[in-house]
Structures are given as structure tokens and as C-alpha cells.
Short mmCIF file of C-alpha atoms in Angstrom, two decimals:
data_model
loop_
_atom_site.label_atom_id
_atom_site.label_comp_id
_atom_site.label_asym_id
_atom_site.label_seq_id
_atom_site.Cartn_x
_atom_site.Cartn_y
_atom_site.Cartn_z
CA UNK C 552 16.62 76.98 -41.58
CA UNK C 553 17.97 75.24 -38.48
CA UNK C 554 15.65 74.47 -35.63
CA UNK C 555 17.37 76.05 -32.69
CA UNK C 556 16.95 74.55 -29.27
CA UNK C 557 16.31 77.73 -27.38
CA UNK C 558 15.41 75.76 -24.26
CA UNK C 559 18.96 74.61 -23.79
CA UNK C 560 20.36 78.12 -23.87
CA UNK C 561 17.58 79.85 -21.97
CA UNK C 562 18.47 78.35 -18.61
CA UNK C 563 19.76 81.54 -17.00
CA UNK C 564 16.45 83.22 -17.72
CA UNK C 565 13.96 80.48 -17.00
CA UNK C 566 13.54 81.72 -13.46
CA UNK C 567 11.97 84.84 -14.92
CA UNK C 568 9.06 83.01 -16.48
CA UNK C 569 5.70 83.82 -14.97
CA UNK C 570 3.86 80.61 -15.78
CA UNK C 571 6.03 77.58 -16.51
CA UNK C 572 3.02 75.74 -17.97
CA UNK C 573 2.71 78.38 -20.67
CA UNK C 574 6.29 78.24 -21.93
CA UNK C 575 7.10 76.84 -25.34
CA UNK C 576 10.80 76.72 -25.99
CA UNK C 577 11.03 75.77 -29.57
CA UNK C 578 12.04 77.71 -32.61
CA UNK C 579 8.86 77.00 -34.57
CA UNK C 580 6.67 78.49 -31.84
CA UNK C 581 8.83 81.62 -31.65
CA UNK C 582 8.92 82.02 -35.42
CA UNK C 583 5.14 81.65 -35.69
CA UNK C 584 4.59 84.57 -33.32
CA UNK C 585 7.18 86.77 -35.08
CA UNK C 586 5.58 86.01 -38.45
CA UNK C 587 2.06 86.77 -37.21
CA UNK C 588 2.67 90.29 -35.89
CA UNK C 589 5.18 92.84 -37.22
CA UNK C 590 4.87 95.13 -34.20
CA UNK C 591 7.60 94.48 -31.64
CA UNK C 592 8.56 96.11 -28.38
CA UNK C 593 12.32 96.31 -27.99
CA UNK C 594 13.79 96.77 -24.54
CA UNK C 595 17.14 98.40 -23.89
CA UNK C 596 18.78 99.19 -20.57
CA UNK C 597 20.52 102.54 -20.60
CA UNK C 598 22.41 103.21 -17.41
CA UNK C 599 20.12 100.81 -15.55
CA UNK C 600 16.99 102.53 -16.90
CA UNK C 601 14.84 100.21 -19.00
CA UNK C 602 13.53 101.70 -22.22
CA UNK C 603 10.82 99.97 -24.27
CA UNK C 604 10.19 101.21 -27.80
CA UNK C 605 7.66 99.99 -30.36
CA UNK C 606 9.04 99.20 -33.79
CA UNK C 607 8.39 96.85 -36.70
CA UNK C 608 10.35 93.58 -36.80
CA UNK C 609 10.78 91.04 -39.52
CA UNK C 610 12.32 87.55 -39.53
CA UNK C 611 14.85 86.17 -41.98
CA UNK C 612 15.42 82.51 -41.18
CA UNK C 613 16.91 82.27 -37.72
CA UNK C 614 17.45 86.01 -37.24
CA UNK C 615 15.13 88.87 -36.39
CA UNK C 616 15.61 92.40 -37.78
CA UNK C 617 14.41 95.88 -37.02
CA UNK C 618 15.35 99.32 -38.27
CA UNK C 619 15.24 103.00 -37.57
CA UNK C 620 16.99 106.28 -38.11
CA UNK C 621 20.78 106.10 -38.22
CA UNK C 622 20.72 109.38 -36.27
CA UNK C 623 19.00 107.64 -33.35
CA UNK C 624 21.25 107.63 -30.32
CA UNK C 625 19.15 104.83 -28.94
CA UNK C 626 19.81 102.54 -31.89
CA UNK C 627 23.51 103.39 -31.71
CA UNK C 628 23.50 102.57 -28.00
CA UNK C 629 21.71 99.31 -28.76
CA UNK C 630 24.41 98.00 -31.09
CA UNK C 631 26.34 95.34 -29.18
CA UNK C 632 24.23 95.78 -26.06
CA UNK C 633 21.85 93.23 -24.54
CA UNK C 634 18.30 93.72 -25.72
CA UNK C 635 14.96 91.99 -25.27
CA UNK C 636 12.62 91.94 -28.24
CA UNK C 637 9.03 91.00 -27.44
CA UNK C 638 6.19 90.41 -29.88
CA UNK C 639 2.65 89.92 -28.58
CA UNK C 640 -0.80 89.28 -29.95
CA UNK C 641 -3.82 89.77 -27.73
CA UNK C 642 -6.25 87.09 -28.93
CA UNK C 643 -9.12 87.47 -26.50
CA UNK C 644 -10.48 88.38 -23.09
CA UNK C 645 -11.14 85.27 -21.02
CA UNK C 646 -14.22 85.91 -18.90
CA UNK C 647 -14.38 83.50 -15.99
CA UNK C 648 -16.94 83.13 -13.21
CA UNK C 649 -14.56 84.64 -10.65
CA UNK C 650 -12.42 87.75 -11.01
CA UNK C 651 -9.38 85.67 -10.12
CA UNK C 652 -9.79 83.28 -13.05
CA UNK C 653 -10.16 86.02 -15.63
CA UNK C 654 -7.32 85.97 -18.10
CA UNK C 655 -6.42 86.79 -21.67
CA UNK C 656 -5.75 84.58 -24.64
CA UNK C 657 -2.51 85.65 -26.23
CA UNK C 658 0.60 84.62 -28.10
CA UNK C 659 3.98 86.14 -27.27
CA UNK C 660 7.61 85.69 -28.15
CA UNK C 661 10.39 87.07 -25.99
CA UNK C 662 13.88 87.07 -27.47
CA UNK C 663 17.15 87.88 -25.75
CA UNK C 664 20.46 88.67 -27.34
CA UNK C 665 22.89 91.32 -28.43
CA UNK C 666 21.81 93.63 -31.23
CA UNK C 667 24.14 93.76 -34.22
CA UNK C 668 24.28 96.68 -36.62
CA UNK C 669 24.25 95.86 -40.35
CA UNK C 670 26.92 98.11 -41.83
CA UNK C 671 27.24 97.13 -45.50
CA UNK C 672 24.91 99.37 -47.61
CA UNK C 673 24.08 96.58 -50.09
CA UNK C 674 23.23 94.20 -47.25
CA UNK C 675 21.12 96.91 -45.64
CA UNK C 676 19.15 97.37 -48.88
CA UNK C 677 18.62 93.61 -49.14
CA UNK C 678 17.29 93.39 -45.60
CA UNK C 679 14.95 96.34 -46.15
CA UNK C 680 13.71 94.65 -49.33
CA UNK C 681 12.94 91.55 -47.27
CA UNK C 682 11.04 93.69 -44.79
CA UNK C 683 8.87 95.30 -47.48
CA UNK C 684 8.39 92.06 -49.43
CA UNK C 685 7.53 90.14 -46.26
CA UNK C 686 4.65 92.51 -45.61
CA UNK C 687 3.65 93.42 -49.18
CA UNK C 688 4.95 90.95 -51.78
CA UNK C 689 5.67 92.71 -55.05
CA UNK C 690 5.91 96.25 -53.73
CA UNK C 691 9.70 96.62 -53.60
CA UNK C 692 10.07 96.48 -57.38
CA UNK C 693 7.34 99.08 -57.84
CA UNK C 694 9.42 101.60 -55.91
CA UNK C 695 12.44 103.49 -57.17
CA UNK C 696 15.73 102.14 -55.77
CA UNK C 697 16.87 103.54 -52.44
CA UNK C 698 19.55 106.20 -52.74
CA UNK C 699 22.95 106.00 -51.05
CA UNK C 700 21.90 108.91 -48.83
CA UNK C 701 18.72 107.11 -47.75
CA UNK C 702 20.64 103.93 -46.96
CA UNK C 703 23.14 105.91 -44.93
CA UNK C 704 20.30 107.47 -42.94
CA UNK C 705 18.82 104.06 -42.13
CA UNK C 706 20.10 101.81 -39.36
CA UNK C 707 19.30 98.10 -39.57
CA UNK C 708 19.76 95.93 -36.49
CA UNK C 709 19.52 92.20 -36.09
CA UNK C 710 19.70 89.52 -33.47
CA UNK C 711 19.97 85.73 -33.60
CA UNK C 712 16.87 83.83 -32.55
CA UNK C 713 18.55 81.46 -30.12
CA UNK C 714 17.58 82.53 -26.62
CA UNK C 715 14.04 83.21 -25.65
CA UNK C 716 10.63 81.79 -25.08
CA UNK C 717 7.23 81.66 -26.71
CA UNK C 718 4.15 81.67 -24.53
CA UNK C 719 0.51 81.37 -25.26
CA UNK C 720 -2.86 80.89 -23.71
CA UNK C 721 -5.83 79.78 -25.77
CA UNK C 722 -9.24 78.40 -24.95
CA UNK C 723 -12.08 79.00 -22.51
CA UNK C 724 -11.85 80.00 -18.84
CA UNK C 725 -11.03 77.32 -16.28
CA UNK C 726 -13.70 77.58 -13.63
CA UNK C 727 -14.05 74.81 -11.11
CA UNK C 728 -16.32 73.54 -8.36
CA UNK C 729 -18.83 75.92 -6.82
CA UNK C 730 -17.84 78.70 -9.22
CA UNK C 731 -19.55 76.80 -12.02
CA UNK C 732 -22.87 77.48 -10.27
CA UNK C 733 -22.47 81.25 -10.65
CA UNK C 734 -25.19 82.65 -12.95
CA UNK C 735 -22.74 84.80 -14.91
CA UNK C 736 -21.68 84.72 -18.55
CA UNK C 737 -18.35 82.95 -19.06
CA UNK C 738 -16.34 82.39 -22.20
CA UNK C 739 -14.07 84.32 -24.51
CA UNK C 740 -14.41 87.71 -26.19
CA UNK C 741 -12.12 87.23 -29.22
CA UNK C 742 -9.76 90.05 -30.25
CA UNK C 743 -7.93 90.43 -33.52
CA UNK C 744 -6.08 92.92 -35.70
CA UNK C 745 -7.73 93.77 -39.00
CA UNK C 746 -7.01 96.08 -41.88
CA UNK C 747 -9.54 98.48 -43.33
CA UNK C 748 -10.05 99.70 -46.88
CA UNK C 749 -6.87 101.26 -48.33
CA UNK C 750 -7.07 105.08 -48.38
CA UNK C 751 -5.11 106.66 -51.24
CA UNK C 752 -3.43 110.01 -50.71
CA UNK C 753 -5.24 111.77 -53.55
CA UNK C 754 -2.06 112.19 -55.56
CA UNK C 755 -2.06 108.95 -57.55
CA UNK C 756 -1.00 109.00 -61.20
CA UNK C 757 -3.79 108.12 -63.64
CA UNK C 758 -4.39 104.38 -63.95
CA UNK C 759 -2.84 103.45 -60.58
CA UNK C 760 -5.18 101.16 -58.64
CA UNK C 761 -5.12 99.43 -55.25
CA UNK C 762 -2.56 96.61 -55.42
CA UNK C 763 -3.56 93.06 -54.55
CA UNK C 764 -0.97 92.84 -51.77
CA UNK C 765 -2.92 95.45 -49.81
CA UNK C 766 -6.31 93.78 -50.06
CA UNK C 767 -4.75 90.38 -49.33
CA UNK C 768 -2.84 91.57 -46.25
CA UNK C 769 -3.75 89.94 -42.96
CA UNK C 770 -2.24 89.48 -39.54
CA UNK C 771 -1.58 85.91 -38.44
CA UNK Q 905 -7.14 114.75 -11.75
CA UNK Q 906 -4.09 117.00 -12.01
CA UNK Q 907 -2.60 117.69 -15.38
CA UNK Q 908 1.00 116.77 -14.90
CA UNK Q 909 3.67 118.55 -16.86
CA UNK Q 910 5.66 115.53 -17.93
CA UNK Q 911 7.76 117.68 -20.23
CA UNK Q 912 9.39 119.47 -17.35
CA UNK Q 913 10.45 116.26 -15.66
CA UNK Q 914 11.37 114.30 -18.76
CA UNK Q 915 14.49 116.27 -19.55
CA UNK Q 916 17.04 113.55 -18.75
CA UNK Q 917 15.32 111.27 -21.23
CA UNK Q 918 14.52 113.61 -24.08
CA UNK Q 919 17.81 112.71 -25.77
CA UNK Q 920 16.41 109.24 -26.26
CA UNK Q 921 13.55 110.37 -28.46
CA UNK Q 922 13.74 109.19 -32.02
CA UNK Q 923 11.73 111.93 -33.67
CA UNK Q 924 11.42 115.19 -31.75
CA UNK Q 925 8.60 116.32 -34.07
CA UNK Q 926 6.49 113.39 -32.94
CA UNK Q 927 6.73 113.98 -29.21
CA UNK Q 928 3.72 115.10 -27.21
CA UNK Q 929 4.57 115.75 -23.59
CA UNK Q 930 1.26 116.34 -22.01
CA UNK Q 931 -0.76 114.27 -19.63
CA UNK Q 932 -3.90 114.22 -21.78
CA UNK Q 933 -2.06 112.70 -24.72
CA UNK Q 934 -0.50 110.02 -22.51
CA UNK Q 935 -3.80 109.21 -20.83
CA UNK Q 936 -5.60 108.93 -24.17
CA UNK Q 937 -3.19 106.23 -25.33
CA UNK Q 938 -3.39 104.32 -22.03
CA UNK Q 939 -7.19 104.43 -22.16
CA UNK Q 940 -7.34 103.22 -25.77
CA UNK Q 941 -5.31 100.03 -25.40
CA UNK Q 942 -5.11 97.81 -22.29
CA UNK Q 943 -2.11 95.84 -23.57
CA UNK Q 944 1.18 97.21 -22.23
CA UNK Q 945 4.78 96.11 -22.52
CA UNK Q 946 6.64 96.59 -19.28
CA UNK Q 947 10.42 96.75 -19.33
CA UNK Q 948 12.60 95.78 -16.39
CA UNK Q 949 16.38 95.64 -16.19
CA UNK Q 950 17.59 92.64 -14.24
CA UNK Q 951 21.33 92.65 -13.80
CA UNK Q 952 21.71 94.82 -16.89
CA UNK Q 953 19.54 92.46 -18.96
CA UNK Q 954 16.41 94.15 -20.30
CA UNK Q 955 13.22 92.13 -20.00
CA UNK Q 956 10.02 93.16 -21.77
CA UNK Q 957 6.79 91.46 -20.75
CA UNK Q 958 3.28 91.95 -22.10
CA UNK Q 959 0.59 92.60 -19.53
CA UNK Q 960 -2.71 94.48 -19.17
CA UNK Q 961 -2.57 97.98 -17.71
CA UNK Q 962 -5.27 100.28 -16.47
CA UNK Q 963 -5.26 103.92 -15.46
CA UNK Q 964 -6.69 105.44 -12.30
CA UNK Q 965 -6.35 109.21 -12.50
CA UNK Q 966 -2.69 110.07 -12.62
CA UNK Q 967 -1.41 106.55 -11.94
CA UNK Q 968 -1.09 103.44 -14.08
CA UNK Q 969 -1.57 99.92 -12.67
CA UNK Q 970 -0.76 96.39 -13.72
CA UNK Q 971 -0.96 93.05 -11.96
CA UNK Q 972 0.25 89.49 -11.95
CA UNK Q 973 1.00 86.51 -9.79
CA UNK Q 974 2.35 87.31 -6.34
CA UNK Q 975 4.65 84.31 -6.84
CA UNK Q 976 6.33 86.03 -9.79
CA UNK Q 977 9.94 86.75 -8.99
CA UNK Q 978 9.90 89.27 -11.77
CA UNK Q 979 7.11 91.32 -10.21
CA UNK Q 980 8.86 91.13 -6.85
CA UNK Q 981 12.08 92.32 -8.48
CA UNK Q 982 10.15 95.15 -10.16
CA UNK Q 983 8.90 96.62 -6.90
CA UNK Q 984 10.92 99.75 -6.24
CA UNK Q 985 12.98 99.30 -9.37
CA UNK Q 986 12.99 101.58 -12.43
CA UNK Q 987 10.60 100.37 -15.10
CA UNK Q 988 9.42 101.56 -18.48
CA UNK Q 989 5.79 100.89 -19.37
CA UNK Q 990 4.94 101.31 -23.05
CA UNK Q 991 1.52 101.15 -24.68
CA UNK Q 992 1.22 101.18 -28.47
CA UNK Q 993 -1.48 101.09 -31.10
CA UNK Q 994 -0.57 100.33 -34.69
CA UNK Q 995 -3.06 102.43 -36.69
CA UNK Q 996 -1.93 101.84 -40.25
CA UNK Q 997 0.76 101.11 -42.78
CA UNK Q 998 1.86 104.26 -44.57
CA UNK Q 999 2.66 103.36 -48.17
CA UNK Q 1000 4.84 106.01 -49.79
CA UNK Q 1001 6.27 106.24 -53.29
CA UNK Q 1002 9.78 105.43 -52.03
CA UNK Q 1003 10.82 102.70 -49.62
CA UNK Q 1004 12.48 105.34 -47.46
CA UNK Q 1005 9.26 107.30 -46.89
CA UNK Q 1006 7.24 104.27 -45.84
CA UNK Q 1007 6.11 104.53 -42.24
CA UNK Q 1008 3.38 103.48 -39.86
CA UNK Q 1009 0.59 105.44 -38.28
CA UNK Q 1010 0.61 104.75 -34.57
CA UNK Q 1011 -0.03 106.08 -31.10
CA UNK Q 1012 2.29 105.25 -28.23
CA UNK Q 1013 2.85 106.20 -24.63
CA UNK Q 1014 6.12 105.54 -22.85
CA UNK Q 1015 6.17 105.96 -19.09
CA UNK Q 1016 9.15 105.90 -16.75
CA UNK Q 1017 9.16 105.50 -13.02
CA UNK Q 1018 9.57 103.20 -10.09
CA UNK Q 1019 7.02 100.46 -9.66
CA UNK Q 1020 5.24 100.40 -6.30
CA UNK Q 1021 3.61 97.30 -4.88
CA UNK Q 1022 0.10 97.69 -3.45
CA UNK Q 1023 0.20 95.76 -0.18
CA UNK Q 1024 -3.17 96.36 1.51
CA UNK Q 1025 -5.62 93.58 0.54
CA UNK Q 1026 -8.65 95.89 0.51
CA UNK Q 1027 -6.82 98.40 -1.68
CA UNK Q 1028 -5.76 95.56 -3.97
CA UNK Q 1029 -9.37 94.43 -4.36
CA UNK Q 1030 -10.45 98.00 -5.13
CA UNK Q 1031 -7.82 98.37 -7.83
CA UNK Q 1032 -8.73 95.03 -9.39
CA UNK Q 1033 -12.37 96.14 -9.39
CA UNK Q 1034 -11.33 99.28 -11.27
CA UNK Q 1035 -9.48 97.12 -13.77
CA UNK Q 1036 -12.50 94.90 -14.45
CA UNK Q 1037 -14.99 97.78 -14.44
CA UNK Q 1038 -12.79 99.87 -16.73
CA UNK Q 1039 -12.95 97.13 -19.35
CA UNK Q 1040 -16.41 95.68 -18.68
CA UNK Q 1041 -18.65 98.05 -16.69
CA UNK Q 1042 -21.03 96.08 -14.50
CA UNK Q 1043 -19.15 92.80 -14.44
CA UNK Q 1044 -17.49 93.09 -11.03
CA UNK Q 1045 -20.77 92.86 -9.14
CA UNK Q 1046 -21.83 89.81 -11.15
CA UNK Q 1047 -18.83 87.90 -9.79
CA UNK Q 1048 -18.48 86.42 -6.33
CA UNK Q 1049 -16.14 88.45 -4.08
CA UNK Q 1050 -12.45 87.63 -4.28
CA UNK Q 1051 -11.23 85.44 -1.43
CA UNK Q 1052 -8.40 86.39 0.91
CA UNK Q 1053 -6.32 83.62 -0.64
CA UNK Q 1054 -6.89 84.95 -4.14
CA UNK Q 1055 -5.95 88.47 -3.09
CA UNK Q 1056 -2.79 87.16 -1.46
CA UNK Q 1057 -1.86 85.37 -4.67
CA UNK Q 1058 -2.29 88.56 -6.71
CA UNK Q 1059 0.34 91.27 -6.96
CA UNK Q 1060 -0.78 94.75 -7.99
CA UNK Q 1061 1.83 97.28 -9.08
CA UNK Q 1062 1.48 100.94 -9.87
CA UNK Q 1063 3.46 103.90 -11.07
CA UNK Q 1064 2.82 107.63 -11.19
CA UNK Q 1065 2.23 109.10 -14.64
CA UNK Q 1066 4.70 111.95 -14.37
CA UNK Q 1067 7.64 111.12 -16.58
CA UNK Q 1068 7.25 109.97 -20.12
CA UNK Q 1069 6.16 110.87 -23.58
CA UNK Q 1070 3.34 110.25 -26.00
CA UNK Q 1071 4.10 109.96 -29.68
CA UNK Q 1072 1.96 109.56 -32.71
CA UNK Q 1073 1.95 109.63 -36.45
CA UNK Q 1074 -1.27 110.01 -38.40
CA UNK Q 1075 -2.10 110.88 -41.98
CA UNK Q 1076 -0.92 110.09 -45.50
CA UNK Q 1077 2.66 109.55 -46.69
CA UNK Q 1078 4.86 112.58 -47.30
CA UNK Q 1079 6.23 112.17 -50.79
CA UNK Q 1080 7.90 115.10 -52.47
CA UNK Q 1081 9.30 116.28 -55.81
CA UNK Q 1082 10.10 113.69 -58.44
CA UNK Q 1083 8.79 110.86 -56.25
CA UNK Q 1084 5.26 112.14 -56.85
CA UNK Q 1085 5.65 111.10 -60.50
CA UNK Q 1086 6.11 107.43 -59.57
CA UNK Q 1087 3.19 105.36 -60.91
CA UNK Q 1088 2.74 103.45 -57.65
CA UNK Q 1089 -0.14 103.30 -55.20
CA UNK Q 1090 0.39 105.54 -52.17
CA UNK Q 1091 -1.74 106.09 -49.11
CA UNK Q 1092 -2.61 104.32 -45.88
CA UNK Q 1093 -3.70 100.76 -45.13
CA UNK Q 1094 -5.61 101.29 -41.85
CA UNK Q 1095 -5.15 98.82 -39.00
CA UNK Q 1096 -7.33 98.38 -35.95
CA UNK Q 1097 -8.14 96.02 -33.11
CA UNK Q 1098 -11.62 94.55 -33.15
CA UNK Q 1099 -13.56 92.09 -31.04
CA UNK Q 1100 -15.48 89.15 -32.47
CA UNK Q 1101 -18.68 87.50 -31.33
CA UNK Q 1102 -18.47 86.34 -27.68
CA UNK Q 1103 -17.97 82.56 -27.42
CA UNK Q 1104 -19.51 81.04 -24.30
CA UNK Q 1105 -17.80 78.09 -22.64
CA UNK Q 1106 -20.78 75.76 -22.91
CA UNK Q 1107 -21.27 75.68 -19.15
CA UNK Q 1108 -23.62 78.63 -18.68
CA UNK Q 1109 -26.49 78.37 -16.21
CA UNK Q 1110 -29.94 78.49 -17.81
CA UNK Q 1111 -31.05 82.03 -18.65
CA UNK Q 1112 -27.58 83.57 -18.74
CA UNK Q 1113 -27.13 85.63 -21.91
CA UNK Q 1114 -24.33 87.69 -23.44
CA UNK Q 1115 -23.95 90.85 -21.34
CA UNK Q 1116 -24.15 94.27 -23.00
CA UNK Q 1117 -20.65 95.20 -21.83
CA UNK Q 1118 -19.21 92.54 -24.12
CA UNK Q 1119 -21.06 93.58 -27.26
CA UNK Q 1120 -20.35 97.25 -26.52
CA UNK Q 1121 -16.62 96.74 -25.95
CA UNK Q 1122 -14.28 98.54 -28.32
CA UNK Q 1123 -10.65 99.61 -28.43
CA UNK Q 1124 -10.01 103.34 -28.68
#
């Protein structure tokens, strides 16, 4: 997997960064955020109107993928159009001694590019297998194969990971001077995503038990 | 607080919905999602390029607010421009007996409108107080007042909640027919956001303890 220098290509967009000191323009930082959180928010611009939709993403090497219904006009409109795919993890509330210095700890990846539609049915099935196996290793082969009709009804989109930025903030608040004399609690209230106990649907065949990949699942 | 009929005004955008059966065009459904999750993804279109940035949002009646650095060119560009503010909660992985029927349980709110900049410093301070108090009731008055310089450095944006949609999926997978004979685990792996134990910054004044609003905090 090539390490892509996203910094070099991101020049036209650097002016949009909010906090230059929080930028991290390397592939490894971007990939780490994508791999830690499947939920993405994909932004399209349709006739000048921004549209932000939540969807699951998965990474294969230096590309990111997402999918949806082939009947979706939005996904059709996205093919070949500029998109922004953002993945964020809220890691904590940073409680400072002044309102102004309050912040959040977070990790985020923002990717820019043109969405490409995967058209070959076999390739589509392979990408969907990677999605399922990336989340729940071993599950794909427990399922019956996808039908041609199901593959036709599924749109898979992808984008190269070569323009974007990763940002993060970690650590305690940064109070200074007289603010440190304030008799108020300061620190971090950590936040994380967790999974609960798997809830079966009451229709399991005899002998089917909770698979290991569910109890082992965790967000990064 | 007026109940706004977002359905009536959302007509131009209904064609963009992915799953008509999952739409919920009423104010209460939108507000419930906004109130459950402070993390928002705000989409701007800058020269046709979509840009999706994570930020915290808070609701005051029938308006939604977010803030950032007044030096941000992005926030300046957003003022008066069409934006899309999306809030999502991933509630679970829906494990069906076919790959095709896999899904996620989620709640999401997608709002459209034009962002308005709050310019009056006193109004800005009041909105920021609402933000802090909405998350951590009682904290605002423990902090020293914001300075004029800090208020000047802070941009507060808002948008009316009158065009958008709330969507959700809850419940078990929907397998049918022969798929129900598959000897594979099916059900839901629940997902939720939790907070951990507050971590102080090691610089607390003597006698300062963890405030109740931190231990009571929970996502909706």
C-alpha cells in the first residue's frame, strides 16, 4: 500500500482548514481514522445545495468505499461528481477553566475526490465481501451468496485517498495564567463508542450461537 | 416552540431521499435527534466543492446553532450560504441471514437552510451559555465571564429548523422465506456512545471535586 503524500495535493484546500496546528497530512493518519470508525458523512453538492448523508465506509488499501441502493438518485448523481467524505470520532469533552478554552478531543478525516461507481458485478461482490469481513471477520462465508438481482440493486462507490486531511485534538485543556486560579473542575470527560450484548431476532435455527466476531467487535 | 411542518417545505428535496419508508418529516422527530447527539456534520459547497466538517451543534427552540473561530474563512463563507447540517447516531449493526439484508439501526436528522451569523456580542454570549448549559447544566456560572476579545474571536452561526428530514431504522433484521432456514446468527449488535470516568488535569485548586453534571451526562 503506497503512502500517499496528501499534503502535496491538498494545496487548493488548505485555506479551508480551521486550525493549521491540528492538521496531519499523511496517509497513515487518514487511514487510522477511517479504520477506527465505519460511520462516514458524505457531502455532495446538487445544484449548489450541499447534502450530507450518513453511510458506512470501508477502506481497501489506498481507496475508500461506500454503498447504497442502486435506485438512489443521489448515488447516481454522485458518480463522477466531487464529493467530500468525512469520518469523525468524538473522544471527549475538554472542560477548561474558561468557556473560551473548552474544546473537544476528536479524530477526523476529511477526504476530497470524485466518486467512481463500481460497475462489474463480480467486483461489486468482492468489495461488499471486504466490507462485511472488515467489520465481522468470518461472516461472509456463513451467508448464502448474493444473487445477481441483489448485486444489481446495490451501488458501490469508491474514491482514491489522495486529497484530504486528518485532524485531531487529544489531551487536557490548555488553561493559562490567572485562569488556573479558578476553583472549577477542569479536565476531560472521555467519550467512546461501545457495543452492547448481541440481541438475536428470536428466529435462530437450533444450535446457532453468538459468533466470536460479534463479541470481539470494537471501535478503534 | 412552534411545531414546524417541515414536510410541506421539503418538497424540492424529497427526491433525494434514499428510503421513503424511513422518512419522518416532523419537528419533534428532528428535535429528538438534535438533542440526543451534539456532534453534527455541516456541509458547505465552496465553488461546487462540497466540504463536510464535524462540529458541535445545539438547539434553541426552532433553531439550531454551531460555532467556531471568527478567523475561519469557512465560517465566514458559510454565512448566508446554503448549508446542510446532519446529525447521526449509529444505534446498531443489523445482522441478517443474507448480506443484502444487513443494515444498521440509526437515527439521523438532515437540515437545510441558510446559515446566519450572530453579530451582537451579548447575543453571542447568551447562545454560548445555552450551549454549555445544554450539555453541562450549572457549569456556565462556575466559569469567569467571557471577555470582549474572546467573544470577538468566536463566530456563532444559526439556522432555522424548517426544512429537512429525520430518518431512523430500529429493530431486528427482516429476513424472509428460504433465508430463514440459514443456520447463521441473526439479530442486532447494539452500539451506543458512553462517557468514561472524568480525568482531571492535575491542576485543580484544593477542594474542587468532580461536578454532578459530568457524572450525570449521557447521550440520548
